[in-house]
Short mmCIF file of C-alpha atoms in Angstrom, two decimals:
data_model
loop_
_atom_site.label_atom_id
_atom_site.label_comp_id
_atom_site.label_asym_id
_atom_site.label_seq_id
_atom_site.Cartn_x
_atom_site.Cartn_y
_atom_site.Cartn_z
CA MET A 1 0.00 0.00 0.00
CA ALA A 2 2.99 2.31 0.41
CA SER A 3 4.05 4.39 -2.60
CA ASP A 4 6.17 7.45 -3.37
CA ARG A 5 3.62 8.72 -5.88
CA PRO A 6 1.39 11.61 -4.73
CA ARG A 7 -2.27 11.06 -3.92
CA PRO A 8 -4.64 13.36 -5.88
CA MET A 9 -6.54 14.63 -2.81
CA GLN A 10 -3.59 14.94 -0.46
CA GLY A 11 -3.89 18.07 1.69
CA LEU A 12 -7.70 18.11 1.67
CA THR A 13 -9.72 17.55 4.83
CA VAL A 14 -13.12 15.84 4.89
CA LEU A 15 -15.44 16.06 7.89
CA ASP A 16 -17.58 12.95 7.68
CA PHE A 17 -20.87 12.74 9.59
CA THR A 18 -22.13 9.71 7.65
CA ALA A 19 -23.15 6.22 8.75
CA PHE A 20 -24.17 2.89 7.19
CA VAL A 21 -23.05 2.49 3.53
CA ALA A 22 -23.54 5.30 0.97
CA GLY A 23 -21.84 8.09 2.92
CA PRO A 24 -19.04 5.98 4.39
CA TYR A 25 -18.14 4.48 1.02
CA ALA A 26 -18.03 7.97 -0.55
CA SER A 27 -15.70 9.24 2.18
CA ARG A 28 -13.65 6.05 1.93
CA LEU A 29 -13.04 6.75 -1.76
CA LEU A 30 -11.86 10.25 -0.81
CA ALA A 31 -9.54 8.74 1.81
CA ASP A 32 -8.23 6.26 -0.75
CA MET A 33 -7.28 9.26 -2.92
CA GLY A 34 -5.34 10.90 -0.12
CA ALA A 35 -7.82 13.13 1.71
CA THR A 36 -7.69 13.25 5.51
CA VAL A 37 -11.13 11.94 6.50
CA ILE A 38 -12.28 12.75 10.03
CA LYS A 39 -15.16 10.41 10.82
CA VAL A 40 -17.41 11.98 13.44
CA GLU A 41 -19.22 9.39 15.54
CA PRO A 42 -21.46 9.51 18.61
CA PRO A 43 -19.84 8.30 21.86
CA GLU A 44 -21.31 4.81 21.34
CA GLY A 45 -20.05 4.63 17.74
CA GLU A 46 -22.00 4.50 14.49
CA THR A 47 -24.57 1.72 14.12
CA LEU A 48 -22.62 -0.34 11.57
CA ARG A 49 -19.86 -0.99 14.12
CA GLY A 50 -22.25 -3.52 15.68
CA ALA A 51 -22.95 -5.40 12.44
CA PRO A 52 -21.66 -8.94 11.77
CA PRO A 53 -19.17 -10.39 11.16
CA GLN A 54 -17.53 -9.29 14.42
CA VAL A 55 -13.89 -10.03 15.27
CA ASN A 56 -12.23 -8.58 18.37
CA GLY A 57 -15.12 -6.18 18.80
CA MET A 58 -15.01 -4.69 15.29
CA SER A 59 -17.34 -5.34 12.38
CA GLY A 60 -15.81 -6.44 9.10
CA PHE A 61 -18.69 -4.74 7.28
CA PHE A 62 -17.81 -1.48 9.05
CA SER A 63 -14.09 -1.95 8.47
CA GLN A 64 -14.24 -2.33 4.69
CA LEU A 65 -16.27 0.89 4.36
CA ASN A 66 -14.12 2.93 6.75
CA VAL A 67 -10.51 2.00 6.08
CA GLY A 68 -8.01 4.82 6.13
CA LYS A 69 -10.09 7.26 8.22
CA LYS A 70 -9.68 8.93 11.62
CA SER A 71 -12.37 8.41 14.26
CA VAL A 72 -13.46 11.32 16.45
CA THR A 73 -16.29 10.95 18.96
CA LEU A 74 -18.43 14.04 19.50
CA ASN A 75 -21.59 14.23 21.55
CA LEU A 76 -23.82 16.34 19.33
CA LYS A 77 -26.45 16.39 22.07
CA THR A 78 -24.27 18.86 23.94
CA GLU A 79 -23.57 22.47 22.97
CA ALA A 80 -19.85 21.90 23.48
CA GLY A 81 -19.94 18.95 21.08
CA LEU A 82 -21.80 21.01 18.48
CA ASP A 83 -19.32 23.85 18.89
CA LEU A 84 -16.44 21.45 18.22
CA ALA A 85 -18.23 20.18 15.09
CA ARG A 86 -18.61 23.76 13.80
CA ARG A 87 -14.98 24.54 14.50
CA LEU A 88 -13.85 21.39 12.69
CA ALA A 89 -16.11 22.26 9.73
CA ALA A 90 -14.44 25.68 9.54
CA LYS A 91 -11.10 23.88 9.04
CA SER A 92 -12.43 21.39 6.47
CA ASP A 93 -12.62 21.47 2.68
CA ILE A 94 -15.50 19.01 2.40
CA LEU A 95 -18.35 18.01 4.70
CA LEU A 96 -20.35 14.84 4.10
CA GLU A 97 -23.61 13.92 5.86
CA ASN A 98 -26.44 11.45 5.33
CA PHE A 99 -28.89 12.30 8.09
CA ARG A 100 -32.55 12.59 7.21
CA PRO A 101 -33.19 16.04 5.64
CA GLY A 102 -33.59 18.70 8.29
CA VAL A 103 -31.46 17.09 11.01
CA MET A 104 -28.27 19.07 10.27
CA LYS A 105 -30.22 22.35 10.20
CA ARG A 106 -31.77 21.53 13.55
CA LEU A 107 -28.27 20.98 14.93
CA GLY A 108 -27.03 24.26 13.50
CA LEU A 109 -24.68 22.36 11.17
CA ASP A 110 -26.42 23.13 7.87
CA TYR A 111 -24.70 24.52 4.78
CA ASP A 112 -26.08 28.04 5.06
CA ARG A 113 -24.77 28.48 8.60
CA LEU A 114 -21.39 26.82 8.06
CA SER A 115 -20.65 28.41 4.67
CA ALA A 116 -21.46 31.92 5.90
CA GLY A 117 -17.99 32.13 7.42
CA HIS A 118 -16.41 29.54 5.11
CA PRO A 119 -17.48 30.20 1.50
CA GLY A 120 -15.05 27.60 0.14
CA LEU A 121 -16.79 24.75 1.96
CA ILE A 122 -18.09 21.90 -0.23
CA TYR A 123 -21.04 20.36 1.60
CA CYS A 124 -22.56 17.10 0.34
CA SER A 125 -25.83 15.64 1.63
CA ILE A 126 -26.76 12.07 0.65
CA SER A 127 -30.34 10.92 1.20
CA GLY A 128 -32.86 8.45 -0.17
CA TYR A 129 -35.13 10.96 -1.91
CA GLY A 130 -33.12 14.19 -1.98
CA GLN A 131 -33.52 17.32 0.11
CA THR A 132 -36.68 18.62 -1.60
CA GLY A 133 -39.98 17.19 -2.81
CA PRO A 134 -42.90 15.47 -1.08
CA ASP A 135 -40.91 12.33 -0.18
CA SER A 136 -37.76 14.09 1.03
CA GLY A 137 -38.50 13.52 4.73
CA ARG A 138 -39.26 9.82 4.40
CA PRO A 139 -36.74 7.36 5.88
CA ALA A 140 -34.92 5.15 3.40
CA PHE A 141 -32.36 2.36 3.29
CA ALA A 142 -31.25 0.52 0.14
CA PRO A 143 -34.13 -2.06 0.17
CA ILE A 144 -36.64 0.81 0.33
CA ILE A 145 -35.01 2.52 -2.64
CA ASN A 146 -34.96 -0.80 -4.51
CA ALA A 147 -38.74 -0.94 -4.08
CA ALA A 148 -39.46 2.74 -4.79
CA SER A 149 -37.29 2.94 -7.93
CA GLY A 150 -38.94 0.10 -9.85
CA TYR A 151 -35.69 -1.84 -9.64
CA THR A 152 -37.07 -4.81 -7.68
CA LEU A 153 -40.14 -5.30 -9.85
CA ALA A 154 -38.07 -4.79 -13.00
CA GLU A 155 -35.93 -7.75 -11.90
CA PHE A 156 -39.09 -9.66 -10.91
CA ARG A 157 -40.21 -9.74 -14.55
CA TYR A 158 -37.18 -11.88 -15.37
CA GLN A 159 -37.55 -14.38 -12.52
CA ARG A 160 -38.92 -17.83 -13.16
CA ALA A 161 -40.93 -17.94 -9.93
CA GLN A 162 -43.71 -15.39 -10.19
CA ASP A 163 -45.47 -15.65 -6.81
CA LYS A 164 -43.46 -12.73 -5.34
CA PRO A 165 -40.10 -11.01 -5.89
CA GLU A 166 -37.04 -12.84 -4.61
CA ARG A 167 -35.55 -11.62 -1.36
CA SER A 168 -32.36 -9.63 -1.76
CA ARG A 169 -29.50 -7.95 0.09
CA THR A 170 -28.31 -5.76 -2.77
CA ILE A 171 -26.99 -2.37 -1.71
CA ALA A 172 -26.44 -1.13 -5.26
CA ALA A 173 -28.38 2.06 -4.47
CA ASP A 174 -25.90 2.92 -1.71
CA VAL A 175 -22.80 2.16 -3.77
CA LEU A 176 -24.14 4.15 -6.71
CA GLY A 177 -25.01 7.01 -4.37
CA ALA A 178 -21.46 6.98 -3.01
CA ASN A 179 -20.03 7.16 -6.52
CA HIS A 180 -22.40 9.95 -7.53
CA ALA A 181 -21.44 11.88 -4.39
CA THR A 182 -17.73 11.44 -5.16
CA ILE A 183 -18.19 12.64 -8.74
CA ALA A 184 -20.15 15.68 -7.56
CA ILE A 185 -17.55 16.52 -4.90
CA MET A 186 -14.74 16.32 -7.46
CA THR A 187 -16.71 18.59 -9.80
CA ALA A 188 -17.28 21.09 -6.99
CA LEU A 189 -13.56 21.02 -6.14
CA TYR A 190 -12.69 21.79 -9.77
CA ARG A 191 -15.14 24.69 -9.79
CA ARG A 192 -13.76 25.98 -6.50
CA GLU A 193 -10.33 26.17 -8.11
CA GLN A 194 -11.84 28.51 -10.71
CA THR A 195 -14.17 30.60 -8.51
CA GLY A 196 -12.91 30.25 -4.94
CA ARG A 197 -16.39 29.25 -3.83
CA GLY A 198 -17.61 25.91 -2.59
CA ASP A 199 -21.11 24.56 -3.15
CA TYR A 200 -23.95 22.57 -1.67
CA ILE A 201 -24.51 19.10 -3.21
CA ASP A 202 -27.79 17.19 -2.90
CA VAL A 203 -27.37 13.50 -3.82
CA GLU A 204 -30.49 11.36 -4.21
CA LEU A 205 -30.30 7.55 -4.13
CA LEU A 206 -33.68 7.08 -5.86
CA ALA A 207 -32.78 8.70 -9.20
CA GLY A 208 -29.37 7.07 -9.04
CA LEU A 209 -30.80 3.57 -8.91
CA MET A 210 -33.36 4.32 -11.62
CA ASN A 211 -30.40 5.01 -13.90
CA MET A 212 -29.47 1.33 -13.49
CA ILE A 213 -32.57 0.21 -15.40
CA PRO A 214 -32.53 2.38 -18.57
CA PHE A 215 -34.18 -0.29 -20.75
CA GLU A 216 -37.00 -0.87 -18.28
CA ILE A 217 -37.59 2.89 -17.77
CA GLN A 218 -37.97 3.41 -21.51
CA GLU A 219 -39.94 0.21 -22.11
CA ALA A 220 -42.39 1.35 -19.43
CA GLN A 221 -43.21 4.31 -21.67
CA PHE A 222 -43.11 2.40 -24.96
CA PRO A 223 -44.19 -1.15 -24.08
CA LEU A 224 -43.12 -4.07 -26.25
CA GLU A 225 -45.80 -6.53 -27.31
CA LYS A 226 -43.45 -9.35 -26.33
CA LEU A 227 -40.49 -8.92 -24.02
CA ASN A 228 -37.77 -10.43 -26.23
CA VAL A 229 -34.60 -9.36 -24.42
CA PRO A 230 -31.63 -11.40 -23.22
CA VAL A 231 -31.94 -12.62 -19.64
CA PHE A 232 -28.79 -14.36 -18.48
CA ASP A 233 -29.71 -17.59 -16.73
CA PRO A 234 -27.11 -19.43 -14.68
CA ILE A 235 -26.24 -22.59 -16.61
CA ARG A 236 -25.89 -25.73 -14.51
CA ALA A 237 -22.73 -27.78 -15.00
CA GLN A 238 -21.43 -30.87 -13.23
CA ASP A 239 -20.18 -29.05 -10.12
CA GLY A 240 -21.72 -25.60 -10.17
CA TYR A 241 -22.91 -22.85 -12.46
CA PHE A 242 -21.55 -20.59 -15.16
CA VAL A 243 -22.90 -17.72 -17.22
CA VAL A 244 -22.50 -17.14 -20.94
CA ALA A 245 -23.29 -14.00 -22.93
CA PRO A 246 -23.79 -14.70 -26.67
CA VAL A 247 -24.77 -11.06 -27.27
CA THR A 248 -23.40 -10.53 -30.79
CA GLN A 249 -23.64 -12.76 -33.85
CA LYS A 250 -19.92 -13.46 -33.53
CA ASN A 251 -20.35 -14.45 -29.87
CA PHE A 252 -23.17 -16.83 -30.78
CA HIS A 253 -21.18 -18.51 -33.54
CA ALA A 254 -18.23 -18.96 -31.15
CA MET A 255 -20.50 -20.54 -28.53
CA ALA A 256 -22.03 -22.89 -31.08
CA GLU A 257 -18.56 -24.00 -32.23
CA ALA A 258 -17.39 -24.51 -28.63
CA CYS A 259 -20.43 -26.66 -27.89
CA GLY A 260 -19.75 -28.75 -31.00
CA LYS A 261 -23.05 -27.60 -32.50
CA PRO A 262 -22.25 -25.65 -35.69
CA GLU A 263 -25.74 -26.54 -36.93
CA TRP A 264 -27.16 -24.01 -34.46
CA MET A 265 -25.88 -21.26 -36.75
CA GLU A 266 -28.32 -22.29 -39.47
CA ASP A 267 -31.15 -23.36 -37.16
CA ALA A 268 -34.21 -21.21 -37.87
CA ARG A 269 -34.72 -20.77 -34.11
CA PHE A 270 -31.29 -19.17 -33.63
CA ARG A 271 -30.06 -17.85 -36.98
CA THR A 272 -30.50 -14.14 -36.24
CA SER A 273 -30.50 -12.06 -33.08
CA THR A 274 -34.29 -11.69 -33.33
CA ASP A 275 -34.66 -15.46 -33.70
CA ARG A 276 -32.49 -16.07 -30.64
CA MET A 277 -34.41 -13.58 -28.52
CA ALA A 278 -37.63 -15.42 -29.34
CA ASN A 279 -36.08 -18.78 -28.39
CA TRP A 280 -33.60 -17.67 -25.73
CA ASP A 281 -34.64 -20.18 -23.05
CA GLU A 282 -34.47 -23.03 -25.53
CA LEU A 283 -30.97 -22.04 -26.59
CA PHE A 284 -29.75 -21.88 -22.99
CA GLY A 285 -31.37 -25.25 -22.30
CA LEU A 286 -29.30 -26.79 -25.11
CA VAL A 287 -26.11 -25.25 -23.71
CA GLU A 288 -26.99 -26.73 -20.32
CA GLU A 289 -27.40 -30.17 -21.88
CA TRP A 290 -23.92 -29.81 -23.41
CA ALA A 291 -22.43 -28.75 -20.05
CA ALA A 292 -24.02 -31.55 -17.98
CA ASP A 293 -20.87 -33.74 -17.95
CA LYS A 294 -18.37 -30.87 -17.61
CA THR A 295 -17.15 -28.79 -14.71
CA ALA A 296 -18.31 -25.18 -14.66
CA VAL A 297 -14.72 -24.00 -15.12
CA ASP A 298 -14.07 -26.25 -18.13
CA ALA A 299 -17.38 -25.39 -19.81
CA ALA A 300 -16.90 -21.64 -19.34
CA ARG A 301 -13.27 -21.73 -20.47
CA ALA A 302 -14.10 -23.68 -23.60
CA ILE A 303 -16.78 -21.17 -24.62
CA GLU A 304 -14.61 -18.18 -23.71
CA ALA A 305 -11.62 -19.59 -25.63
CA ALA A 306 -13.78 -19.83 -28.73
CA GLY A 307 -14.64 -16.13 -28.48
CA CYS A 308 -17.84 -15.82 -26.41
CA PRO A 309 -17.76 -14.26 -22.92
CA ALA A 310 -18.37 -16.87 -20.21
CA ARG A 311 -17.44 -17.27 -16.56
CA ARG A 312 -18.00 -19.65 -13.67
CA TYR A 313 -20.01 -18.24 -10.77
CA MET A 314 -17.76 -17.72 -7.75
CA THR A 315 -18.52 -17.44 -4.07
CA PRO A 316 -17.23 -14.30 -2.32
CA ALA A 317 -14.55 -16.47 -0.68
CA GLN A 318 -13.40 -17.68 -4.11
CA ALA A 319 -13.43 -14.15 -5.53
CA LEU A 320 -11.12 -13.01 -2.71
CA GLU A 321 -8.56 -15.58 -3.90
CA ASN A 322 -8.83 -14.74 -7.60
CA PRO A 323 -5.20 -14.56 -8.85
CA HIS A 324 -6.12 -11.75 -11.25
CA MET A 325 -7.44 -9.58 -8.40
CA LEU A 326 -4.45 -10.35 -6.21
CA GLU A 327 -1.91 -9.56 -8.93
CA ARG A 328 -3.56 -6.20 -9.73
CA GLY A 329 -3.74 -5.28 -6.05
CA SER A 330 -7.53 -5.22 -6.21
CA ILE A 331 -7.62 -7.26 -3.00
CA VAL A 332 -5.36 -5.99 -0.22
CA GLU A 333 -4.72 -6.86 3.40
CA VAL A 334 -5.17 -4.32 6.20
CA GLU A 335 -4.59 -4.49 9.92
CA ASP A 336 -6.95 -2.96 12.44
CA GLN A 337 -8.85 -3.99 15.56
CA MET A 338 -9.99 -7.15 13.71
CA GLY A 339 -6.39 -8.20 13.08
CA ARG A 340 -5.21 -8.80 9.52
CA HIS A 341 -7.95 -9.25 6.94
CA LYS A 342 -8.65 -8.62 3.27
CA VAL A 343 -10.65 -5.74 1.80
CA VAL A 344 -11.47 -4.75 -1.77
CA ASN A 345 -9.22 -1.96 -2.99
CA THR A 346 -10.16 1.17 -4.93
CA PRO A 347 -11.41 0.02 -8.37
CA PHE A 348 -9.42 2.55 -10.42
CA ARG A 349 -5.74 3.26 -11.06
CA PHE A 350 -3.76 6.35 -12.02
CA ARG A 351 -0.56 6.31 -14.07
CA ASN A 352 1.06 9.30 -12.35
CA ALA A 353 -0.63 9.29 -8.95
CA GLU A 354 -1.59 6.84 -6.25
CA ALA A 355 -5.03 5.74 -5.06
CA GLY A 356 -5.93 2.88 -2.80
CA VAL A 357 -6.38 1.68 0.74
CA THR A 358 -3.82 3.18 3.14
CA ALA A 359 -4.68 1.65 6.52
CA GLY A 360 -7.30 -0.33 8.39
CA ALA A 361 -10.43 1.11 9.96
CA PRO A 362 -10.07 3.23 13.08
CA THR A 363 -10.94 2.09 16.58
CA LEU A 364 -13.80 4.15 18.00
CA GLY A 365 -12.54 7.57 19.13
CA ALA A 366 -8.89 6.65 18.59
CA ASP A 367 -8.10 10.01 16.99
CA THR A 368 -10.26 12.37 19.06
CA ALA A 369 -7.47 13.88 21.12
CA GLY A 370 -5.06 14.05 18.19
CA VAL A 371 -7.53 15.79 15.88
CA LEU A 372 -8.61 18.31 18.54
CA ALA A 373 -4.94 19.10 19.24
CA ASP A 374 -3.69 19.16 15.63
CA VAL A 375 -6.68 20.76 13.90
CA LEU A 376 -8.08 23.01 16.62
CA GLY A 377 -4.87 23.63 18.62
CA MET A 378 -6.37 22.43 21.91
CA ASP A 379 -4.13 21.39 24.78
CA GLN A 380 -4.46 18.28 26.92
CA GLY A 381 -6.16 20.17 29.74
CA GLN A 382 -8.87 21.48 27.43
CA ILE A 383 -9.42 18.03 25.93
CA ALA A 384 -9.63 16.45 29.38
CA ALA A 385 -12.24 19.05 30.40
CA LEU A 386 -14.32 18.21 27.33
CA LYS A 387 -14.17 14.52 28.22
CA GLU A 388 -15.20 15.31 31.76
CA ASP A 389 -18.20 17.28 30.47
CA GLY A 390 -19.22 14.46 28.10
CA ALA A 391 -18.69 16.49 24.94
CA VAL A 392 -16.18 13.97 23.52
#
């Protein structure tokens, strides 16, 4: 993880009031790019610290989303704690929060108040429905956004079982929201370089997730008489499953050759893309028959070698040991309260700069005294008094 190359956001300070997934992953990306991220937590710690899997009193779920940050505990139920938060904001370039709309204003930590004396502040709010509109005050986690966006019922159309949608743990809405927040923050930083002024950013998870189903959003307005689109079924092999994507004519021909079925190319059911869409399930059934006496790895490799994308389905444990990911540094080891464990690294690389995980996740409140001393210039007596009063 060590490198002599500069990190693009080195020298920038982020004050992070976020919890759960979307906000913490956004601030983690900023930390991965070199920003100093000060994670503000209540005295008991943010909720995700209690999530499984737990090792040595720390959650692995929490750790992966919060690597490379500093942890400061502030009691925002006290005036002294709020005053410290305002003073830290005055020293920060970026502030991130994902409270329900209205909470930060009630605390006196809203953009209008903080930017009045700090016009360069970039302030990003992440919420389920955005800061305005009739639904803005409604609570939302990723499963709620999955339901409200049409995403869950869009996927339901492609399921074989049609009694009710399949249960799911997908947090795509949160991860997308984190990425959208990061993009917006970078854009605001670029604009600040030109104008000297920061900005207020309102990131909405709902619209973000709806952008993941562009076909379904447009088909809802212009319905097809018959839904002839590729749906990628897992194909059963001898020891597991693999997926194949014969999207183009060339892909299909390669798959047919790999399966030893060149006659498929002239079969009236499969000859053209339109023909294949109309008989998609039948085609995949024939591939499954071919794969019945093969391992998933061998079947997928044979099809891929011929020129059609294919891959065995992996468990998360298998994906962590993928030699490709290890060689690229996409999986790295960190050390924190959990001990040594693997996390997924930043999914992009720079040629002339460095980005990636720098350290494990912080122990709760480990950096409170250091941040108050280094950023706010407080001495040990002042910090001890704040602890005595319950502000930190």
